[in-house]
Tab-separated table of C-alpha atoms and ligand atoms in Angstrom:
chain	number	residue	atom	x	y	z
Y	533	MET	CA	-53.594	-76.088	37.341
Y	534	MET	CA	-54.859	-73.312	35.224
Y	535	PRO	CA	-54.462	-73.419	31.440
Y	536	PHE	CA	-51.652	-71.115	30.288
Y	537	ASP	CA	-49.973	-70.396	26.933
Y	538	TYR	CA	-46.255	-70.513	26.762
Y	539	LEU	CA	-43.666	-68.471	24.365
Y	540	ARG	CA	-40.060	-69.168	24.270
Y	541	ALA	CA	-38.305	-65.707	23.631
Y	542	GLY	CA	-35.545	-65.637	21.373
Y	543	ASN	CA	-33.946	-62.235	22.484
Y	544	GLU	CA	-34.580	-59.634	24.747
Y	545	ALA	CA	-36.589	-57.270	22.572
Y	546	GLU	CA	-38.800	-60.388	21.880
Y	547	ALA	CA	-39.245	-60.950	25.588
Y	548	LEU	CA	-40.269	-57.354	26.191
Y	549	GLN	CA	-42.602	-57.178	23.455
Y	550	ALA	CA	-44.432	-60.394	24.163
Y	551	ALA	CA	-44.914	-59.089	27.759
Y	552	ALA	CA	-46.330	-55.932	26.339
Y	553	ASP	CA	-48.772	-57.777	24.403
Y	554	ARG	CA	-49.942	-60.129	26.821
Y	555	PRO	CA	-51.472	-58.752	30.040
Y	556	GLY	CA	-50.930	-60.828	33.183
Y	557	ALA	CA	-47.722	-62.571	31.483
Y	558	ARG	CA	-44.958	-63.399	33.700
Y	559	PHE	CA	-41.394	-64.186	32.928
Y	560	ILE	CA	-40.023	-67.643	33.596
Y	561	ALA	CA	-36.274	-68.978	33.715
Y	562	GLY	CA	-35.247	-71.537	36.169
Y	563	GLY	CA	-38.931	-71.900	37.546
Y	564	THR	CA	-37.940	-73.254	40.875
Y	565	ASN	CA	-40.742	-71.253	42.732
Y	566	LEU	CA	-43.100	-70.240	40.160
Y	567	LEU	CA	-43.842	-73.684	38.928
Y	568	ASP	CA	-44.717	-74.845	42.452
Y	569	LEU	CA	-47.086	-71.939	42.910
Y	570	MET	CA	-48.686	-72.768	39.922
Y	571	LYS	CA	-49.164	-76.335	40.529
Y	572	LEU	CA	-50.935	-75.341	43.904
Y	573	GLY	CA	-53.106	-72.699	42.192
Y	574	VAL	CA	-51.471	-69.706	44.236
Y	575	GLU	CA	-50.128	-68.240	41.000
Y	576	ARG	CA	-52.238	-68.325	37.841
Y	577	PRO	CA	-50.517	-66.454	35.018
Y	578	PRO	CA	-52.394	-66.817	31.646
Y	579	HIS	CA	-49.204	-66.509	29.810
Y	580	LEU	CA	-45.604	-67.553	30.533
Y	581	ILE	CA	-42.615	-66.034	28.481
Y	582	ASP	CA	-39.747	-68.366	28.802
Y	583	ILE	CA	-36.492	-66.111	28.923
Y	584	GLY	CA	-34.103	-69.160	29.915
Y	585	GLY	CA	-32.433	-68.718	26.451
Y	586	LEU	CA	-31.562	-64.957	26.500
Y	587	ASP	CA	-27.857	-64.010	26.643
Y	588	MET	CA	-27.803	-62.854	30.349
Y	589	ARG	CA	-25.307	-65.189	31.708
Y	590	ALA	CA	-22.301	-63.305	32.136
Y	591	VAL	CA	-20.430	-62.069	35.202
Y	592	THR	CA	-18.094	-59.390	34.141
Y	593	LYS	CA	-15.803	-56.827	35.696
Y	594	ALA	CA	-17.475	-53.181	35.992
Y	595	PRO	CA	-15.216	-50.294	35.082
Y	596	ASP	CA	-15.571	-49.041	38.561
Y	597	GLY	CA	-14.118	-52.087	39.977
Y	598	GLY	CA	-17.376	-53.670	40.859
Y	599	LEU	CA	-19.171	-56.718	39.119
Y	600	ARG	CA	-22.129	-56.884	36.920
Y	601	ILE	CA	-23.845	-60.238	37.253
Y	602	GLY	CA	-26.264	-61.280	34.232
Y	603	ALA	CA	-29.910	-61.892	35.425
Y	604	LEU	CA	-29.766	-65.690	34.345
Y	605	VAL	CA	-26.645	-66.603	36.077
Y	606	THR	CA	-27.502	-69.498	38.101
Y	607	ASN	CA	-26.898	-69.426	42.038
Y	608	ALA	CA	-24.498	-72.346	41.362
Y	609	GLU	CA	-22.469	-70.496	38.728
Y	610	LEU	CA	-22.240	-67.381	40.742
Y	611	ALA	CA	-21.301	-69.113	44.056
Y	612	ALA	CA	-18.504	-70.752	42.281
Y	613	HIS	CA	-17.246	-67.514	40.146
Y	614	PRO	CA	-13.661	-66.820	40.977
Y	615	LEU	CA	-14.411	-63.137	41.227
Y	616	VAL	CA	-17.211	-63.627	43.578
Y	617	ARG	CA	-15.228	-66.044	45.859
Y	618	GLU	CA	-12.203	-63.729	46.054
Y	619	ARG	CA	-13.723	-60.262	46.103
Y	620	TYR	CA	-17.310	-60.944	47.577
Y	621	PRO	CA	-16.822	-64.160	49.616
Y	622	LEU	CA	-20.055	-63.069	51.690
Y	623	LEU	CA	-22.149	-63.655	48.365
Y	624	SER	CA	-20.750	-66.847	47.563
Y	625	GLN	CA	-21.426	-68.113	51.434
Y	626	ALA	CA	-24.817	-66.864	51.021
Y	627	LEU	CA	-25.632	-68.664	47.907
Y	628	LEU	CA	-24.111	-71.747	49.069
Y	629	ALA	CA	-26.309	-71.688	52.455
Y	630	GLY	CA	-29.483	-71.472	50.317
Y	631	ALA	CA	-31.508	-74.342	48.915
Y	632	SER	CA	-29.880	-77.418	47.525
Y	633	GLY	CA	-27.192	-78.171	44.840
Y	634	GLN	CA	-30.062	-79.142	42.457
Y	635	LEU	CA	-32.112	-76.110	42.942
Y	636	ARG	CA	-28.762	-73.834	42.663
Y	637	ASN	CA	-28.176	-75.264	39.352
Y	638	LYS	CA	-31.535	-74.049	38.162
Y	639	ALA	CA	-32.339	-70.883	40.160
Y	640	THR	CA	-31.218	-67.619	38.492
Y	641	THR	CA	-30.163	-64.469	39.924
Y	642	ALA	CA	-33.183	-62.568	39.186
Y	643	GLY	CA	-35.371	-65.439	40.155
Y	644	ASN	CA	-33.839	-65.504	43.685
Y	645	LEU	CA	-34.567	-61.948	44.113
Y	646	LEU	CA	-38.170	-62.218	43.207
Y	647	GLN	CA	-38.796	-65.550	44.827
Y	648	ARG	CA	-41.969	-65.555	47.114
Y	649	THR	CA	-42.377	-65.894	50.797
Y	650	ARG	CA	-42.399	-69.562	52.338
Y	651	CYS	CA	-45.323	-68.645	54.714
Y	652	TYR	CA	-47.147	-72.091	54.930
Y	653	TYR	CA	-50.847	-70.204	54.731
Y	654	PHE	CA	-49.661	-68.508	51.585
Y	655	TYR	CA	-49.155	-71.954	49.954
Y	656	ASP	CA	-52.504	-73.341	51.226
Y	657	PRO	CA	-55.280	-71.770	49.278
Y	658	ALA	CA	-57.606	-72.995	51.929
Y	659	SER	CA	-56.420	-70.748	54.360
Y	660	PRO	CA	-56.926	-66.755	54.583
Y	661	CYS	CA	-54.140	-64.880	53.158
Y	662	ASN	CA	-53.988	-61.152	52.280
Y	663	LYS	CA	-50.763	-61.800	49.979
Y	664	ARG	CA	-52.560	-64.596	47.981
Y	665	GLU	CA	-56.136	-63.224	48.151
Y	666	PRO	CA	-56.210	-59.560	49.319
Y	667	GLY	CA	-58.853	-58.883	51.805
Y	668	THR	CA	-59.297	-62.276	53.210
Y	669	GLY	CA	-57.125	-61.919	56.500
Y	670	CYS	CA	-53.956	-63.522	57.659
Y	671	ALA	CA	-53.921	-66.804	59.322
Y	672	ALA	CA	-50.332	-66.422	60.299
Y	673	ILE	CA	-51.392	-63.675	62.873
Y	674	GLY	CA	-52.713	-65.869	65.804
Y	675	GLY	CA	-51.597	-68.960	63.776
Y	676	VAL	CA	-48.477	-70.922	63.522
Y	677	ASN	CA	-45.741	-68.304	63.128
Y	678	ARG	CA	-42.652	-69.455	64.160
Y	679	ILE	CA	-40.963	-68.640	60.719
Y	680	MET	CA	-42.466	-65.450	60.334
Y	681	ALA	CA	-41.025	-61.793	60.657
Y	682	ILE	CA	-40.257	-59.830	63.488
Y	683	LEU	CA	-39.337	-56.438	61.744
Y	684	GLY	CA	-41.184	-54.426	59.010
Y	685	THR	CA	-44.447	-56.405	59.267
Y	686	SER	CA	-47.962	-55.003	59.140
Y	687	ALA	CA	-51.601	-56.066	60.529
Y	688	HIS	CA	-52.076	-57.252	57.280
Y	689	CYS	CA	-48.824	-59.675	56.826
Y	690	ILE	CA	-46.082	-60.883	58.622
Y	691	ALA	CA	-44.532	-63.008	56.059
Y	692	THR	CA	-40.476	-63.100	55.455
Y	693	HIS	CA	-38.556	-62.731	52.163
Y	694	PRO	CA	-36.816	-66.268	51.895
Y	695	SER	CA	-33.644	-65.386	50.064
Y	696	ASP	CA	-30.078	-65.704	51.301
Y	697	MET	CA	-28.645	-64.222	48.178
Y	698	ALA	CA	-30.549	-60.937	48.635
Y	699	VAL	CA	-29.364	-60.510	52.112
Y	700	ALA	CA	-25.904	-60.573	50.869
Y	701	MET	CA	-26.444	-58.420	48.125
Y	702	ARG	CA	-28.161	-55.890	50.440
Y	703	ALA	CA	-25.250	-55.768	52.586
Y	704	LEU	CA	-23.072	-55.121	49.563
Y	705	ASP	CA	-25.192	-52.116	48.196
Y	706	ALA	CA	-26.208	-54.085	45.113
Y	707	GLN	CA	-28.202	-52.272	42.427
Y	708	VAL	CA	-30.906	-54.121	40.233
Y	709	GLU	CA	-30.923	-53.165	36.456
Y	710	THR	CA	-34.011	-53.746	34.639
Y	711	ARG	CA	-35.122	-52.788	31.252
Y	712	ARG	CA	-38.682	-51.687	29.985
Y	713	GLN	CA	-40.323	-52.349	26.601
Y	714	ASP	CA	-39.802	-48.786	25.484
Y	715	GLY	CA	-36.019	-49.184	25.917
Y	716	GLN	CA	-35.885	-47.404	29.374
Y	717	VAL	CA	-32.883	-48.820	31.542
Y	718	GLU	CA	-33.057	-48.356	35.276
Y	719	LEU	CA	-30.963	-48.988	38.410
Y	720	ARG	CA	-32.632	-49.765	41.768
Y	721	THR	CA	-31.216	-50.553	45.185
Y	722	LEU	CA	-32.821	-53.471	46.827
Y	723	ASP	CA	-34.418	-50.982	49.234
Y	724	GLU	CA	-36.100	-49.508	46.190
Y	725	LEU	CA	-36.829	-52.739	44.862
Y	726	TYR	CA	-38.816	-54.279	47.496
Y	727	ARG	CA	-41.966	-53.142	49.218
Y	728	LEU	CA	-43.166	-53.523	52.881
Y	729	PRO	CA	-46.436	-55.088	53.214
Y	730	GLY	CA	-48.254	-52.321	54.601
Y	731	GLU	CA	-52.046	-52.604	53.573
Y	732	THR	CA	-51.154	-54.215	50.209
Y	733	PRO	CA	-49.141	-57.351	50.913
Y	734	HIS	CA	-49.843	-58.773	47.537
Y	735	ILE	CA	-47.613	-56.058	46.012
Y	736	GLU	CA	-44.047	-57.173	46.834
Y	737	HIS	CA	-41.807	-54.963	44.729
Y	738	THR	CA	-41.816	-51.867	42.570
Y	739	LEU	CA	-41.259	-53.317	38.997
Y	740	ALA	CA	-43.923	-52.456	36.440
Y	741	MET	CA	-45.725	-55.053	34.501
Y	742	GLY	CA	-43.349	-56.370	31.848
Y	743	GLU	CA	-40.337	-54.622	33.258
Y	744	LEU	CA	-37.296	-57.231	33.043
Y	745	ILE	CA	-34.496	-57.637	35.204
Y	746	THR	CA	-31.413	-57.750	33.260
Y	747	ALA	CA	-28.665	-57.663	35.425
Y	748	VAL	CA	-27.385	-57.023	39.380
Y	749	VAL	CA	-24.499	-54.615	39.634
Y	750	LEU	CA	-22.234	-54.591	42.621
Y	751	PRO	CA	-20.047	-51.743	43.676
Y	752	PRO	CA	-16.359	-52.446	44.340
Y	753	PRO	CA	-16.003	-54.745	47.457
Y	754	PRO	CA	-16.113	-53.230	50.779
Y	755	LYS	CA	-12.930	-52.817	52.828
Y	756	GLY	CA	-12.157	-55.507	55.505
Y	757	ARG	CA	-13.597	-59.026	56.113
Y	758	GLN	CA	-17.033	-60.329	55.279
Y	759	ARG	CA	-19.391	-63.097	56.708
Y	760	TYR	CA	-22.551	-64.635	56.061
Y	761	ARG	CA	-24.157	-66.565	59.201
Y	762	LYS	CA	-27.086	-68.549	58.779
Y	763	VAL	CA	-29.275	-70.084	61.625
Y	764	ARG	CA	-31.864	-72.720	60.674
Y	765	ASP	CA	-33.544	-75.783	61.729
Y	766	ARG	CA	-31.154	-78.325	59.868
Y	767	ALA	CA	-27.850	-78.013	58.386
Y	768	SER	CA	-29.149	-77.770	54.909
Y	769	TYR	CA	-31.903	-77.314	52.591
Y	770	ALA	CA	-33.836	-75.133	55.050
Y	771	PHE	CA	-34.847	-71.344	55.105
Y	772	ALA	CA	-32.999	-69.064	57.602
Y	773	LEU	CA	-34.736	-68.474	60.841
Y	774	VAL	CA	-32.198	-65.781	61.230
Y	775	SER	CA	-29.273	-64.687	59.081
Y	776	VAL	CA	-26.620	-62.043	59.077
Y	777	ALA	CA	-24.673	-60.791	56.159
Y	778	ALA	CA	-21.844	-58.512	57.525
Y	779	THR	CA	-18.684	-56.491	56.392
Y	780	LEU	CA	-16.398	-54.964	58.843
Y	781	ALA	CA	-13.056	-53.092	58.343
Y	782	VAL	CA	-11.085	-52.245	61.338
Y	783	GLU	CA	-8.144	-49.714	60.939
Y	784	ASP	CA	-5.922	-48.652	63.816
Y	785	GLY	CA	-8.021	-50.362	66.255
Y	786	ARG	CA	-11.172	-48.885	65.480
Y	787	ILE	CA	-13.990	-49.824	63.047
Y	788	ALA	CA	-13.488	-47.978	60.011
Y	789	GLN	CA	-16.451	-49.258	57.823
Y	790	ALA	CA	-19.280	-51.649	58.493
Y	791	ALA	CA	-22.376	-52.807	56.742
Y	792	MET	CA	-25.046	-55.481	57.962
Y	793	ALA	CA	-28.144	-57.067	56.528
Y	794	PHE	CA	-30.447	-59.566	57.881
Y	795	GLY	CA	-32.462	-62.257	56.715
Y	796	GLY	CA	-35.351	-64.540	57.913
Y	797	VAL	CA	-36.786	-61.699	60.054
Y	798	ALA	CA	-38.558	-59.307	57.660
Y	799	PRO	CA	-40.536	-58.919	54.430
Y	800	MET	CA	-37.384	-57.971	52.787
Y	801	PRO	CA	-33.641	-58.206	53.337
Y	802	TRP	CA	-33.354	-56.016	56.300
Y	803	ARG	CA	-30.837	-53.269	56.664
Y	804	ASP	CA	-30.538	-50.611	59.691
Y	805	ARG	CA	-27.912	-47.971	58.857
Y	806	ALA	CA	-28.441	-46.348	62.209
Y	807	ALA	CA	-27.374	-49.353	64.030
Y	808	GLU	CA	-24.400	-49.438	61.522
Y	809	ALA	CA	-23.435	-45.881	62.398
Y	810	LEU	CA	-22.838	-46.985	66.202
Y	811	LEU	CA	-20.144	-49.177	64.989
Y	812	ILE	CA	-18.046	-46.307	63.241
Y	813	ASP	CA	-14.973	-45.172	65.015
Y	814	GLN	CA	-15.438	-47.559	68.108
Y	815	PRO	CA	-13.052	-50.144	69.146
Y	816	PRO	CA	-14.467	-53.561	68.445
Y	817	SER	CA	-15.805	-55.402	71.546
Y	818	GLN	CA	-18.372	-57.808	72.790
Y	819	ALA	CA	-20.205	-54.999	74.639
Y	820	LEU	CA	-20.288	-52.663	71.492
Y	821	PHE	CA	-21.724	-55.577	69.209
Y	822	ASP	CA	-24.478	-56.491	72.144
Y	823	ARG	CA	-25.418	-52.956	72.109
Y	824	VAL	CA	-25.778	-52.825	68.371
Y	825	ALA	CA	-27.703	-56.050	68.449
Y	826	GLU	CA	-30.040	-54.456	70.837
Y	827	ALA	CA	-30.460	-51.277	68.774
Y	828	VAL	CA	-31.144	-53.558	65.622
Y	829	THR	CA	-34.023	-55.368	67.471
Y	830	SER	CA	-35.349	-52.355	69.450
Y	831	GLU	CA	-38.338	-52.217	67.337
Y	832	ALA	CA	-38.829	-55.980	66.711
Y	833	GLN	CA	-42.014	-57.578	67.375
Y	834	GLY	CA	-42.797	-61.301	68.039
Y	835	HIS	CA	-46.119	-62.663	67.318
Y	836	GLY	CA	-46.157	-65.659	69.984
Y	837	GLY	CA	-44.447	-68.409	68.046
Y	838	ASN	CA	-41.557	-66.349	66.709
Y	839	ASP	CA	-40.662	-64.430	69.900
Y	840	PHE	CA	-37.392	-66.299	70.075
Y	841	LYS	CA	-36.375	-64.783	66.782
Y	842	ILE	CA	-35.537	-61.398	68.683
Y	843	THR	CA	-32.900	-63.022	70.830
Y	844	LEU	CA	-31.557	-65.288	68.233
Y	845	LEU	CA	-31.078	-62.163	66.014
Y	846	ARG	CA	-29.117	-60.390	68.683
Y	847	ARG	CA	-27.011	-63.330	69.344
Y	848	THR	CA	-26.351	-64.297	65.813
Y	849	LEU	CA	-25.314	-60.568	65.177
Y	850	ALA	CA	-23.274	-60.172	67.895
Y	851	ALA	CA	-21.361	-63.526	67.203
Y	852	CYS	CA	-21.101	-62.629	63.501
Y	853	LEU	CA	-19.232	-59.229	64.429
Y	854	MET	CA	-17.243	-61.042	66.841
Y	855	ASP	CA	-16.103	-63.456	64.223
Y	856	LEU	CA	-15.190	-60.709	61.772
Y	857	THR	CA	-12.890	-59.285	64.357
Y	858	GLY	CA	-11.182	-62.596	64.549
Y	859	ASN	CA	-12.724	-63.727	67.671
Y	860	ALA	CA	-15.090	-66.389	66.621
Y	861	GLN	CA	-17.705	-67.745	69.261
W	904	SF4	FE1	-50.442	-64.688	53.836
W	904	SF4	FE2	-48.653	-63.032	54.945
W	904	SF4	FE3	-50.547	-63.809	56.473
W	904	SF4	FE4	-48.605	-65.414	55.474
W	904	SF4	S1	-48.326	-63.805	56.901
W	904	SF4	S2	-50.734	-65.833	55.814
W	904	SF4	S3	-48.344	-64.599	53.431
W	904	SF4	S4	-50.829	-62.564	54.780
């Protein structure tokens, strides 16, 4: 482990100033991913700024009927919050499908969004990995790639984003609120927060150095029913091979509103609005859902060991949509 210095920030302004004064500094709160990466030598920040004591632990109703979730609300607190369980059950289901009880007690909302891939080679400093060491190659392409992505990949990286929570948030049109040292406050959709790997898989998001996530803002809950369905190798404490977060509203026998996001299949929580549009104004049916599932995977590409994910994603999506119409499979 590389030496680093540590500062416990007393408030937001102090945290932002400390980050501005210390190039390469990283914020830390729950530490459930960053500390592991530091122990392995994958991450080597010279400075850690502990923001765990900041006042960002509130979940409050927004004036428009949405929800504002403080960046330091833990995954356990958020999953159990009455407003989340009642109005965004999809989010609660996704959170409870992730990690373990112990980890959910420590992991925070902002940290969950920014956790890094679980690609085996990324965690092994002896393997070539463009994300860890740009320009060294990608051991997963042509290697063991059962857990890797089938959508949004590049010739430089095929890793997935590991979060369940972020998949639910993408389906719910969440926005991430950030603050910079100059006082600038910004809102980004998750689409705007994450970057696809392209030629620079080591750059995973659009946050500037020292920019701090302060909250996640959810719009009012969507109409209709919500569901998070996760397929994994064992029933708990496993990352998604494929997951689907979906909302569906049926009015007068036709689908009036729909949103879908996918986990375990892409470098960011994946959304396909063209496929969503295929659902609108249609009567729900197995045939329709199969057609939509085909559309979602029309550009999917396997890498040998993960070819099965294409079929798995289709079937999981169709089953989740059937479930939302009251015809569980
Ligand atoms: Fe590294 Fe990405 Fe290749 Fe995994 S898939 S070895 S994270 S470059």
